[in-house]
Short mmCIF file of C-alpha atoms in Angstrom, two decimals:
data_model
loop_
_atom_site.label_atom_id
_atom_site.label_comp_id
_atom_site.label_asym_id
_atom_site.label_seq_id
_atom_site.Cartn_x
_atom_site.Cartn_y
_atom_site.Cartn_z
CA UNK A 1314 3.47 5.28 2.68
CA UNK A 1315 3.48 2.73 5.82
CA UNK A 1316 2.70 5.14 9.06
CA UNK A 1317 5.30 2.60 10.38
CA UNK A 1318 7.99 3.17 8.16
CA UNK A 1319 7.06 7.40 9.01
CA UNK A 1320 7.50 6.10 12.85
CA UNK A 1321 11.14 4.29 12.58
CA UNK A 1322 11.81 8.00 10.47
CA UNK A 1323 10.79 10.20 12.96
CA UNK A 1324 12.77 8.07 15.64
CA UNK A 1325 15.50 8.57 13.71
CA UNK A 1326 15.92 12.31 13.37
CA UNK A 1327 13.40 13.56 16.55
CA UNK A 1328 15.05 15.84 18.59
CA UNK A 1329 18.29 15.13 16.77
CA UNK A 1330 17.54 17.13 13.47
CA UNK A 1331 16.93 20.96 14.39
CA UNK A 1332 18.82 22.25 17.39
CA UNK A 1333 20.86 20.00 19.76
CA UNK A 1334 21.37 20.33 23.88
CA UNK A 1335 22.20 23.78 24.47
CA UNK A 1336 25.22 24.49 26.51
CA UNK A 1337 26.04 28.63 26.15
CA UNK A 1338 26.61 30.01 29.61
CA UNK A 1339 24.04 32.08 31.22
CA UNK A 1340 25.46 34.22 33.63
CA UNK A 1341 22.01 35.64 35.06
CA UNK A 1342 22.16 36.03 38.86
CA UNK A 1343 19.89 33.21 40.18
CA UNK A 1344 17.08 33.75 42.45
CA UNK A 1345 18.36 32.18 45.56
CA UNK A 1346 21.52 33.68 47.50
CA UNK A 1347 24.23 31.38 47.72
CA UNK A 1348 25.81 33.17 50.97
CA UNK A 1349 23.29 34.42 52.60
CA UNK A 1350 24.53 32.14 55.54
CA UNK A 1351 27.99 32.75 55.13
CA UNK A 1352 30.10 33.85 58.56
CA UNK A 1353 29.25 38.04 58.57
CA UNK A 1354 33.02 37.97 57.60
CA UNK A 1355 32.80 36.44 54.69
CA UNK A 1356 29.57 37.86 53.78
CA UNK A 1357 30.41 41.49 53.96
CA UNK A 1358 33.67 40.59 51.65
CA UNK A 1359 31.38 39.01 49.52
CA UNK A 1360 28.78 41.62 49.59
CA UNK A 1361 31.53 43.72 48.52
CA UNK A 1362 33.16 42.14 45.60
CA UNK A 1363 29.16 42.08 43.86
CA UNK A 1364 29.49 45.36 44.16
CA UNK A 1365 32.30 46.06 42.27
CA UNK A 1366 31.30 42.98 40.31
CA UNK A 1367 28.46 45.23 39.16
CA UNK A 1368 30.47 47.65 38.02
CA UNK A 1369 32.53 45.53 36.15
CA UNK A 1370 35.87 45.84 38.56
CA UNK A 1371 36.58 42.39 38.30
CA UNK A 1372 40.17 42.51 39.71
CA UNK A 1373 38.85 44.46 42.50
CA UNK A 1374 36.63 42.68 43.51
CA UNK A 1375 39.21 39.56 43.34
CA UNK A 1376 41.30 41.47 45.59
CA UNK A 1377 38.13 42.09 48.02
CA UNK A 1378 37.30 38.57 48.86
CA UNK A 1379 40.76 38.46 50.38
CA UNK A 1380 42.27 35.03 51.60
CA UNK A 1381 40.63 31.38 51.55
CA UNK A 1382 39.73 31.67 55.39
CA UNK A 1383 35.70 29.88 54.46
CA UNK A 1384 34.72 27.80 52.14
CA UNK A 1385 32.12 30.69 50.92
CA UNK A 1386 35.05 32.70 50.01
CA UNK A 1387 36.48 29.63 48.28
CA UNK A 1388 33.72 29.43 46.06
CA UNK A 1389 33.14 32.80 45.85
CA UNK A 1390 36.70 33.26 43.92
CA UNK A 1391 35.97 30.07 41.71
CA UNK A 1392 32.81 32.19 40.37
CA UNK A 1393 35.00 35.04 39.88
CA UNK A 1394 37.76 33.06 38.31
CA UNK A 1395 35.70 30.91 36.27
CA UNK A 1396 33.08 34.29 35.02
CA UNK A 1397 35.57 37.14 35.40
CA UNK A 1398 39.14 36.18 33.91
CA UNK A 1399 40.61 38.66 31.85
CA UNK A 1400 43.71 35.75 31.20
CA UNK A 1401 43.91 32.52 32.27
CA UNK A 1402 46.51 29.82 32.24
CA UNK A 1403 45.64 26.33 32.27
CA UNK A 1404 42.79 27.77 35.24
CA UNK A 1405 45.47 27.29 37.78
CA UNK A 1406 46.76 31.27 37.31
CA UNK A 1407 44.28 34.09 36.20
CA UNK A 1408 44.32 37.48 35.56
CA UNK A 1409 41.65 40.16 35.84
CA UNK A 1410 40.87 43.70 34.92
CA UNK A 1411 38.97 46.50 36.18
CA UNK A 1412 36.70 47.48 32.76
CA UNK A 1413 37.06 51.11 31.29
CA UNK A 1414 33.60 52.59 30.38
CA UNK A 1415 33.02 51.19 26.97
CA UNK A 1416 35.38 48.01 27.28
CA UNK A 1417 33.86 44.50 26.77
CA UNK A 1418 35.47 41.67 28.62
CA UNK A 1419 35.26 38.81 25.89
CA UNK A 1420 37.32 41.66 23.89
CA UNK A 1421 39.83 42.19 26.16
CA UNK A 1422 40.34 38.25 26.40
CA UNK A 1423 40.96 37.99 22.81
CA UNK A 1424 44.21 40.55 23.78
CA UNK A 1425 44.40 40.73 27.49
CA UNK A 1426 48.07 42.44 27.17
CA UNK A 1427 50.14 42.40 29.97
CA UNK A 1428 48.15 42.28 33.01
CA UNK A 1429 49.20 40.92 36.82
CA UNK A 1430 48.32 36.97 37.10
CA UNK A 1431 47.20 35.60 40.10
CA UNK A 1432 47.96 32.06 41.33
CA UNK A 1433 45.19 29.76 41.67
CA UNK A 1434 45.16 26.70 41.53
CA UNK A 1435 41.32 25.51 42.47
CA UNK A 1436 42.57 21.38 43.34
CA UNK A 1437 45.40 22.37 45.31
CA UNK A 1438 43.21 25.26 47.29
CA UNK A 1439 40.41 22.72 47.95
CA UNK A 1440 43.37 20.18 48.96
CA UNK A 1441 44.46 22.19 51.90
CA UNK A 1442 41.17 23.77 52.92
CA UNK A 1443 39.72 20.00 53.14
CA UNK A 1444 42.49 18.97 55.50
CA UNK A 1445 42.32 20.95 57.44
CA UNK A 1446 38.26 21.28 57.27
CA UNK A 1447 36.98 18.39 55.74
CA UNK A 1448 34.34 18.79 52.86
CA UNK A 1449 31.05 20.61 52.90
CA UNK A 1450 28.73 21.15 50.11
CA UNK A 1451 30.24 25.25 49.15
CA UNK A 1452 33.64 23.09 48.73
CA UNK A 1453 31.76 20.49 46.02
CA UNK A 1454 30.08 23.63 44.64
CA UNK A 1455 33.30 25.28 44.23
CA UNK A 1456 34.55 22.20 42.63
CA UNK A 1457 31.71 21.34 40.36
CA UNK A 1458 32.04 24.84 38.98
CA UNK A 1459 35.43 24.87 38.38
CA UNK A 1460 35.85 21.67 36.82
CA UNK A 1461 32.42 22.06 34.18
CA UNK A 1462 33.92 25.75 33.48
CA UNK A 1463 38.02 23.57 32.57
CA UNK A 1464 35.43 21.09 30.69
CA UNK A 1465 33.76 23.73 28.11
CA UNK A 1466 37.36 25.88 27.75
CA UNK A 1467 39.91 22.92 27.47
CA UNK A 1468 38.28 19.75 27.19
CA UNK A 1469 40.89 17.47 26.42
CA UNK A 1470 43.78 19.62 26.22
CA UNK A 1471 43.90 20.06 30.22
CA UNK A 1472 45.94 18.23 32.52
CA UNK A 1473 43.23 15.81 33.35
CA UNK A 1474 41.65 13.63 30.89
CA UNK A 1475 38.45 14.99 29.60
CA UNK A 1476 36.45 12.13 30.24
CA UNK A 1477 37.91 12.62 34.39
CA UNK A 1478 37.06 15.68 34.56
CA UNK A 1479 33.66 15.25 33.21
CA UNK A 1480 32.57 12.66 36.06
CA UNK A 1481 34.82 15.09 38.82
CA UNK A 1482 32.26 18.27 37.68
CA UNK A 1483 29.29 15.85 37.31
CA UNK A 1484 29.77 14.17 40.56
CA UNK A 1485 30.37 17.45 42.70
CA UNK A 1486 27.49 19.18 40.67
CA UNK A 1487 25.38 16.20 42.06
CA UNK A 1488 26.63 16.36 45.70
CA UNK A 1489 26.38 20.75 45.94
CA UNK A 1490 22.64 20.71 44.21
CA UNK A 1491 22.09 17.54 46.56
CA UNK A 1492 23.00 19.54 49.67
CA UNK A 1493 20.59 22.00 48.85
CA UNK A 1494 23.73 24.60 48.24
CA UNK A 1495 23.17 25.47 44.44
CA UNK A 1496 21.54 28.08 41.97
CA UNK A 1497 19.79 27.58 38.75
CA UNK A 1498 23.04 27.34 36.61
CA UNK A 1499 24.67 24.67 38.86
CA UNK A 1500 21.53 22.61 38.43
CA UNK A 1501 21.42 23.22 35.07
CA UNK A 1502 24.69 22.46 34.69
CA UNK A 1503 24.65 18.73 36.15
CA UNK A 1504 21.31 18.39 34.38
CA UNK A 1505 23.27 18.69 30.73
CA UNK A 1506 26.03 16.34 32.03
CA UNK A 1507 23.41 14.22 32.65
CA UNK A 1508 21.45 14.59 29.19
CA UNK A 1509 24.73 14.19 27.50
CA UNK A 1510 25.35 10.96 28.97
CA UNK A 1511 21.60 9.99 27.78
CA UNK A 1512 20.01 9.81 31.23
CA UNK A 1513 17.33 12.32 30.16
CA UNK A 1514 15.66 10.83 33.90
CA UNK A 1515 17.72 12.74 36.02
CA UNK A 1516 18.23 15.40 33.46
CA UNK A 1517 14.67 15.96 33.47
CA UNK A 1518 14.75 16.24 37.57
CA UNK A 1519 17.16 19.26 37.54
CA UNK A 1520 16.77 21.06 35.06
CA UNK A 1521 12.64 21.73 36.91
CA UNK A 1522 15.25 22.58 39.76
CA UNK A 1523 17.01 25.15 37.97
CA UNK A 1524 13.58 26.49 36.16
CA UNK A 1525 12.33 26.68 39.41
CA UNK A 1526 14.83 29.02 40.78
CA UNK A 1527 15.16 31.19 36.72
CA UNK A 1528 12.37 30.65 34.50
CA UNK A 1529 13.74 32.98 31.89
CA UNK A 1530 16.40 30.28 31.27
CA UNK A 1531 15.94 29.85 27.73
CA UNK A 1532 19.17 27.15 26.92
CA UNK A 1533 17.46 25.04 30.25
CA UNK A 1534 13.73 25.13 29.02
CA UNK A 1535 14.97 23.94 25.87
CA UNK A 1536 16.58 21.19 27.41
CA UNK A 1537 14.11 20.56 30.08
CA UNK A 1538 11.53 20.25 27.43
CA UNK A 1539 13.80 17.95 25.13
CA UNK A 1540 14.49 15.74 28.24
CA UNK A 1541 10.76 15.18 28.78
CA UNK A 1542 10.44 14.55 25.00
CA UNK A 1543 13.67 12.45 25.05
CA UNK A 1544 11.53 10.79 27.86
CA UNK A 1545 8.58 10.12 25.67
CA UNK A 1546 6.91 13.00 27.75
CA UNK A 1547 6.24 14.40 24.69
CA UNK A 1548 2.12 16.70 26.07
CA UNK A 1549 4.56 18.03 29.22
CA UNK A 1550 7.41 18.97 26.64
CA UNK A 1551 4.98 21.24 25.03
CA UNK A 1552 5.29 24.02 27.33
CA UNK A 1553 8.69 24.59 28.46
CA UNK A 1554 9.78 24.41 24.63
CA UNK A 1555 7.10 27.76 23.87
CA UNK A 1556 8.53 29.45 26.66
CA UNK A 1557 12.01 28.43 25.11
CA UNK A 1558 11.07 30.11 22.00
CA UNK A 1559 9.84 32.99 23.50
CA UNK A 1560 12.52 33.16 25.80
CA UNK A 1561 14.67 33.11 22.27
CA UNK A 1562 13.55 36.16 20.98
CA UNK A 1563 16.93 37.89 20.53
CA UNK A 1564 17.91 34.63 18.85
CA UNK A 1565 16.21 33.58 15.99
CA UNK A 1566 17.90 30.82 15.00
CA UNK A 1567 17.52 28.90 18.71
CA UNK A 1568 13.75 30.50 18.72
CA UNK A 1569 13.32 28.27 15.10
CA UNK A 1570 14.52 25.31 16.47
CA UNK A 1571 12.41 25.59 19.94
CA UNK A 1572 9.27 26.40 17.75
CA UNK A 1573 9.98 23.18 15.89
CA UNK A 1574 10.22 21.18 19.28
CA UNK A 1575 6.67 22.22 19.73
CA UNK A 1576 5.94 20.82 16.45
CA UNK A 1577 7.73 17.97 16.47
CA UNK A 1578 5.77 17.22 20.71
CA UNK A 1579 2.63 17.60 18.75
CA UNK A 1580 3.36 14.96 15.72
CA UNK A 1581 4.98 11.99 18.12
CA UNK A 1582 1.45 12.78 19.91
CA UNK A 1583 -0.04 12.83 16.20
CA UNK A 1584 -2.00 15.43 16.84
CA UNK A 1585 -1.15 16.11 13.17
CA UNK A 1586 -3.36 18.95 12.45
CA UNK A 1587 -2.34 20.69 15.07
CA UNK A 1588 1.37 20.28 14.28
CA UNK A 1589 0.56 21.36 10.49
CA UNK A 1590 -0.54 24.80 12.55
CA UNK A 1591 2.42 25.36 14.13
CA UNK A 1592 4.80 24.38 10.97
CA UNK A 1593 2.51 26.47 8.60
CA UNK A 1594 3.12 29.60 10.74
CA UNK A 1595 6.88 28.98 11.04
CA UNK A 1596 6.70 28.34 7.12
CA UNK A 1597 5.26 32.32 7.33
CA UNK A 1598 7.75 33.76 10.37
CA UNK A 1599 10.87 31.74 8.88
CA UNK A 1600 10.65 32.02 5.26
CA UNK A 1601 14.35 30.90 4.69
CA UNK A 1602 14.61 28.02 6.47
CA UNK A 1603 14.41 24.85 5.36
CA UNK A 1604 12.98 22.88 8.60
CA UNK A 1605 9.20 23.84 8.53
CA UNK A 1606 8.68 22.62 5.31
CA UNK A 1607 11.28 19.26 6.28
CA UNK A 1608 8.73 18.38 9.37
CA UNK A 1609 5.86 19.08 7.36
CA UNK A 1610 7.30 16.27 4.74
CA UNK A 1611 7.25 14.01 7.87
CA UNK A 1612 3.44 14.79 8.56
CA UNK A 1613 2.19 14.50 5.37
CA UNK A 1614 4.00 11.34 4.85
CA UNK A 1615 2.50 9.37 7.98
CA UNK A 1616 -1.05 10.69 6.52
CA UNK A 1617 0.15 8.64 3.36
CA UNK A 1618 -0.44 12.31 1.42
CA UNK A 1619 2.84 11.37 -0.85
CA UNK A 1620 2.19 14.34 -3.03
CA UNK A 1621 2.22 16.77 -0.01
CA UNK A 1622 5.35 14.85 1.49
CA UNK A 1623 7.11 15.07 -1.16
CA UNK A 1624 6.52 18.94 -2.45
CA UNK A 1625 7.37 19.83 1.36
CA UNK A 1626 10.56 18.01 1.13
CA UNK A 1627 11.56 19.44 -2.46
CA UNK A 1628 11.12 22.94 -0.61
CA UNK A 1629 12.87 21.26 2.28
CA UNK A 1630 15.93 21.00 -0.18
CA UNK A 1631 16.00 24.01 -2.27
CA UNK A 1632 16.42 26.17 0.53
CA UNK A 1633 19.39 24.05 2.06
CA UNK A 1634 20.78 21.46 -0.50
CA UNK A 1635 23.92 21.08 1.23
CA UNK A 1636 21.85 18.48 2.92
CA UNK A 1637 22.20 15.81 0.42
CA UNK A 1638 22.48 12.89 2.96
CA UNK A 1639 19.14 13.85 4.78
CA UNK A 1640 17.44 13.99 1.03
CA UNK A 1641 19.06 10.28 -0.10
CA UNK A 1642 17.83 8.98 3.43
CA UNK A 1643 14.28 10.47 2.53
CA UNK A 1644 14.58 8.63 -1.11
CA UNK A 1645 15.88 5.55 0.82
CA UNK A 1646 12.66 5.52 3.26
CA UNK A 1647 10.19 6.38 -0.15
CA UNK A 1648 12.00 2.83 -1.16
CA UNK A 1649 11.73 0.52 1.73
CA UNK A 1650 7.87 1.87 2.20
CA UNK A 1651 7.47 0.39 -1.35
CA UNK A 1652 6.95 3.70 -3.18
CA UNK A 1653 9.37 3.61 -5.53
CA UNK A 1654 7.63 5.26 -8.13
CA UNK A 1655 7.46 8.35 -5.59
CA UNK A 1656 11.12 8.36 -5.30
CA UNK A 1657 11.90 8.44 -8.96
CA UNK A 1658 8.98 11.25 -9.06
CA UNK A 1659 10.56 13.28 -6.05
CA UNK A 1660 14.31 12.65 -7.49
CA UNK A 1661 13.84 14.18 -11.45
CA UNK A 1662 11.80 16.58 -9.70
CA UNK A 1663 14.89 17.75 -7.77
CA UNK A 1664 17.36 17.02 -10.58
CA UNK A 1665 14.91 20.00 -13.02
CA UNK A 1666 15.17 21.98 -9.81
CA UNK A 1667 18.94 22.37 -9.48
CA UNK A 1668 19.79 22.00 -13.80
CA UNK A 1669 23.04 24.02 -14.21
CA UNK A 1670 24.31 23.69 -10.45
CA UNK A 1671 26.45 21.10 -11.43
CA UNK A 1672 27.75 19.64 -7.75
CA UNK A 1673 24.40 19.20 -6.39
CA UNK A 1674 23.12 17.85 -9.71
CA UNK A 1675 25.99 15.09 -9.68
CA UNK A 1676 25.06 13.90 -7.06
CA UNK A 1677 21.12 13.98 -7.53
CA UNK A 1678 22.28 12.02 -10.73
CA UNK A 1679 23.78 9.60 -8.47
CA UNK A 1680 21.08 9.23 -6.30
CA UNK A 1681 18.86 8.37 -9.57
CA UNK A 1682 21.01 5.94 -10.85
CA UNK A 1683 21.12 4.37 -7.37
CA UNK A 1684 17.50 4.02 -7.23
CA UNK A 1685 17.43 2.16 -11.09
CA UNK A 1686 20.29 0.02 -9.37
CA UNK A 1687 17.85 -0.73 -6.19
CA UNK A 1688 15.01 -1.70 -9.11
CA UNK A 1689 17.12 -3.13 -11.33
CA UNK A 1690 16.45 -0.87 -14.23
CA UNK A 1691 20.50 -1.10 -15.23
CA UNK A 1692 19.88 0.55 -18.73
CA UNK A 1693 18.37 3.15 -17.51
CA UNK A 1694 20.83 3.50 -14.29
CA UNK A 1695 23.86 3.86 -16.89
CA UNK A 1696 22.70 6.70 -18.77
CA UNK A 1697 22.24 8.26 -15.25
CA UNK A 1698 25.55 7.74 -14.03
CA UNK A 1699 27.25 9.37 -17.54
CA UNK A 1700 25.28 12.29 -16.75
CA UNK A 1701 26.55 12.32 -12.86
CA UNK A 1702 29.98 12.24 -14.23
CA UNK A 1703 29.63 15.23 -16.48
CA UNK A 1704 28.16 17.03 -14.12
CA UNK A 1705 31.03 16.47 -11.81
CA UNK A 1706 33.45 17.09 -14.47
CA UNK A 1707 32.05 20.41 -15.25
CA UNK A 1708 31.91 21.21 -11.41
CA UNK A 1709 35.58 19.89 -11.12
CA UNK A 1710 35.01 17.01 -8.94
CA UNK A 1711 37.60 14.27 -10.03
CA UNK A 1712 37.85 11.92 -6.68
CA UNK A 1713 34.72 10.06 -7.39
CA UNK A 1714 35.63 8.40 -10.83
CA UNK A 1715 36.22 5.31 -9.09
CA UNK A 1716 33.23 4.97 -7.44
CA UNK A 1717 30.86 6.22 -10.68
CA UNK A 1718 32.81 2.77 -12.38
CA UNK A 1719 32.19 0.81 -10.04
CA UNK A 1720 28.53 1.66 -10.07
CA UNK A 1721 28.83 0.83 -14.19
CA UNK A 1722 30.31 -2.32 -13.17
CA UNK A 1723 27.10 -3.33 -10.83
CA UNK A 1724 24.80 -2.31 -13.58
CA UNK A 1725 27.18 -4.95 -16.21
CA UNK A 1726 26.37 -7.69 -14.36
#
């Protein structure tokens, strides 16, 4: 197989094929102290509601930070609001709860009962503070927060537009971490707005500012080291993705797909054998998945090792074949590298595999009679699509008659 065919592959599914951006929340106090120049007001009512923030009295300490007298307050309550609710409607009214010993507050949001709601509605807030104050970077901070946290929650069942709100937290993320008033999850924040929107350049710039501030971030290593992949940065990528994966350790599944970045750094710099190393021990740590033996396929194929490519992706397939697209794309790159023979050999090899699982076999059965189509072996393509058809029969799948005699009608001609 053509190492250039492998190349427009690997383009195709890199960084898109094991575990996407990462977005989950990390509500780790960053480094840096967001008020520690706050009036001595507003800083002891601060200091005060972290207190009972550490405790877990969130209403209290709502009812500690008292009225919107500095911006520092003002953004003070956004955290709360945005980390703390107990009950929120729309975010422009919350409610919050002082925690029993014992209670978790994601459980008491899934029945809140009847608990006191508090007015607060962030735009109008910021509306009056700014005219009477003007902005200041706590006030875009505030802002930013608020309007990322409606994004994630609501997206486009809010009263703003999703796509609006997007640029509103995106453009007062930028202006906050720009005025130097920011901690690692703001930064990290504007950093995935930024990788969403495919400007892994600026992405790449602040997510190193939020690492630099928590470097046991593991959702912004990963993404740090997928933006400098994304980047074709793919030798600095290699670090921040291992300390990803260990940072993953209470997550297995994320930890996989970090591990696999590593791999995956390692091929696009084909430094092959050392990407075999890394897959082969995954193979070993995560028995049951299906992605080791997938990026091994990938290897072996741009080494031209058909054989090995093709027994790795088999594997690949028993141990997920839900993933029937992915597996008639890899017969579909076997054919325009000009080895069809391979993909007959790697598609009857799959079709003894799954004999008596009728649904996957149907379709395997399609897949072969596709490929007699693509080499115009018609005789043999009919026989192939019968035995898709009874195979779908028996696995009562009736909506794809139509498209099984149409396929007969291509081989007729």
């Amino acid at each position: 197989m053509k190492t250039s065919s492998l190349k427009f592959f690997i383009c195709l599914f890199l960084l898109f094929s094991t575990g996407l951006l990462c977005f989950s929340a990390d509500r780790k106090t960053s480094k840096n102290d967001l008020y520690v120049m706050a009036p001595s007001f507003a800083r002891k009512r601060i200091k005060k509601a972290d207190s009972l923030i550490a405790s877990k009295k969130y209403k209290s300490a709502w009812e500690a930070l008292g009225s919107d007298d500095s911006d520092y307050i003002i953004a003070k309550k956004v955290d709360v609001c945005t980390q703390y609710f107990a009950n929120t409607e729309a975010h422009t009214s919350f409610a919050f709860k002082d925690l029993k010993k014992g209670e978790d507050l994601n459980e008491v949001r899934l029945n809140p009962g009847k608990l006191d709601m508090f007015p607060y509605d962030v735009e109008k807030i910021v509306q009056q503070y700014e005219a009477q104050n003007g902005s200041s970077p706590r006030i875009c901070y505030a802002l930013g927060t608020y309007y990322y946290e409606v994004l994630l929650l609501f997206g486009d069942r809010w009263t703003k537009p999703e796509a609006e709100t997007r640029t509103l937290a995106r453009d007062n993320l930028k202006k906050a971490v720009d005025s130097d008033f920011y901690d690692a999850r703001a930064a990290q924040r504007y950093a995935n707005l930024r990788m969403e929107e495919g400007r892994y350049d600026e992405a790449e710039i602040y997510y190193a500012k939020s690492i630099s501030l928590d470097d046991t971030n593991a959702n912004a290593l990963y993404n740090y080291a997928l933006s400098l992949m994304s980047l074709g940065k793919y030798d600095e990528g290699i670090e921040p993705a291992k300390k990803a994966a260990a940072a993953y350790k209470d997550n297995k599944e994320f930890q996989l797909d970090a591990y696999i970045l590593v791999a995956e750094a390692y091929m696009c710099l084909q430094n092959f054998n050392q990407a075999k190393k890394e897959l082969t021990k995954l193979k070993a740590d995560f028995p049951d998945s299906y992605l080791p033996d997938m990026k091994l396929g990938d290897i072996y194929s741009a080494e031209n090792k058909i054989s090995e490519a093709s027994e790795s992706y088999l594997n690949s397939f028993k141990k997920n074949p839900k993933n029937l697209q992915w597996f008639y794309q890899i017969l579909g790159m076997y054919v325009h590298s000009n080895c069809m023979q391979e993909a007959f050999d790697l598609c009857n090899s799959a079709i003894k595999e799954f004999k008596g699982k009728s649904s996957t076999l149907g379709y395997l059965y399609t897949f072969l009679a596709n490929l007699h189509i693509e080499a115009k072996n018609f005789d043999e393509a009919l026989p192939a699509i019968d035995a898709a058809e009874k195979s779908f029969d028996a696995a009562g799948i009736t909506n794809l008659k139509e498209s099984l005699e149409q396929m007969r009608q291509a081989c007729r001609k």
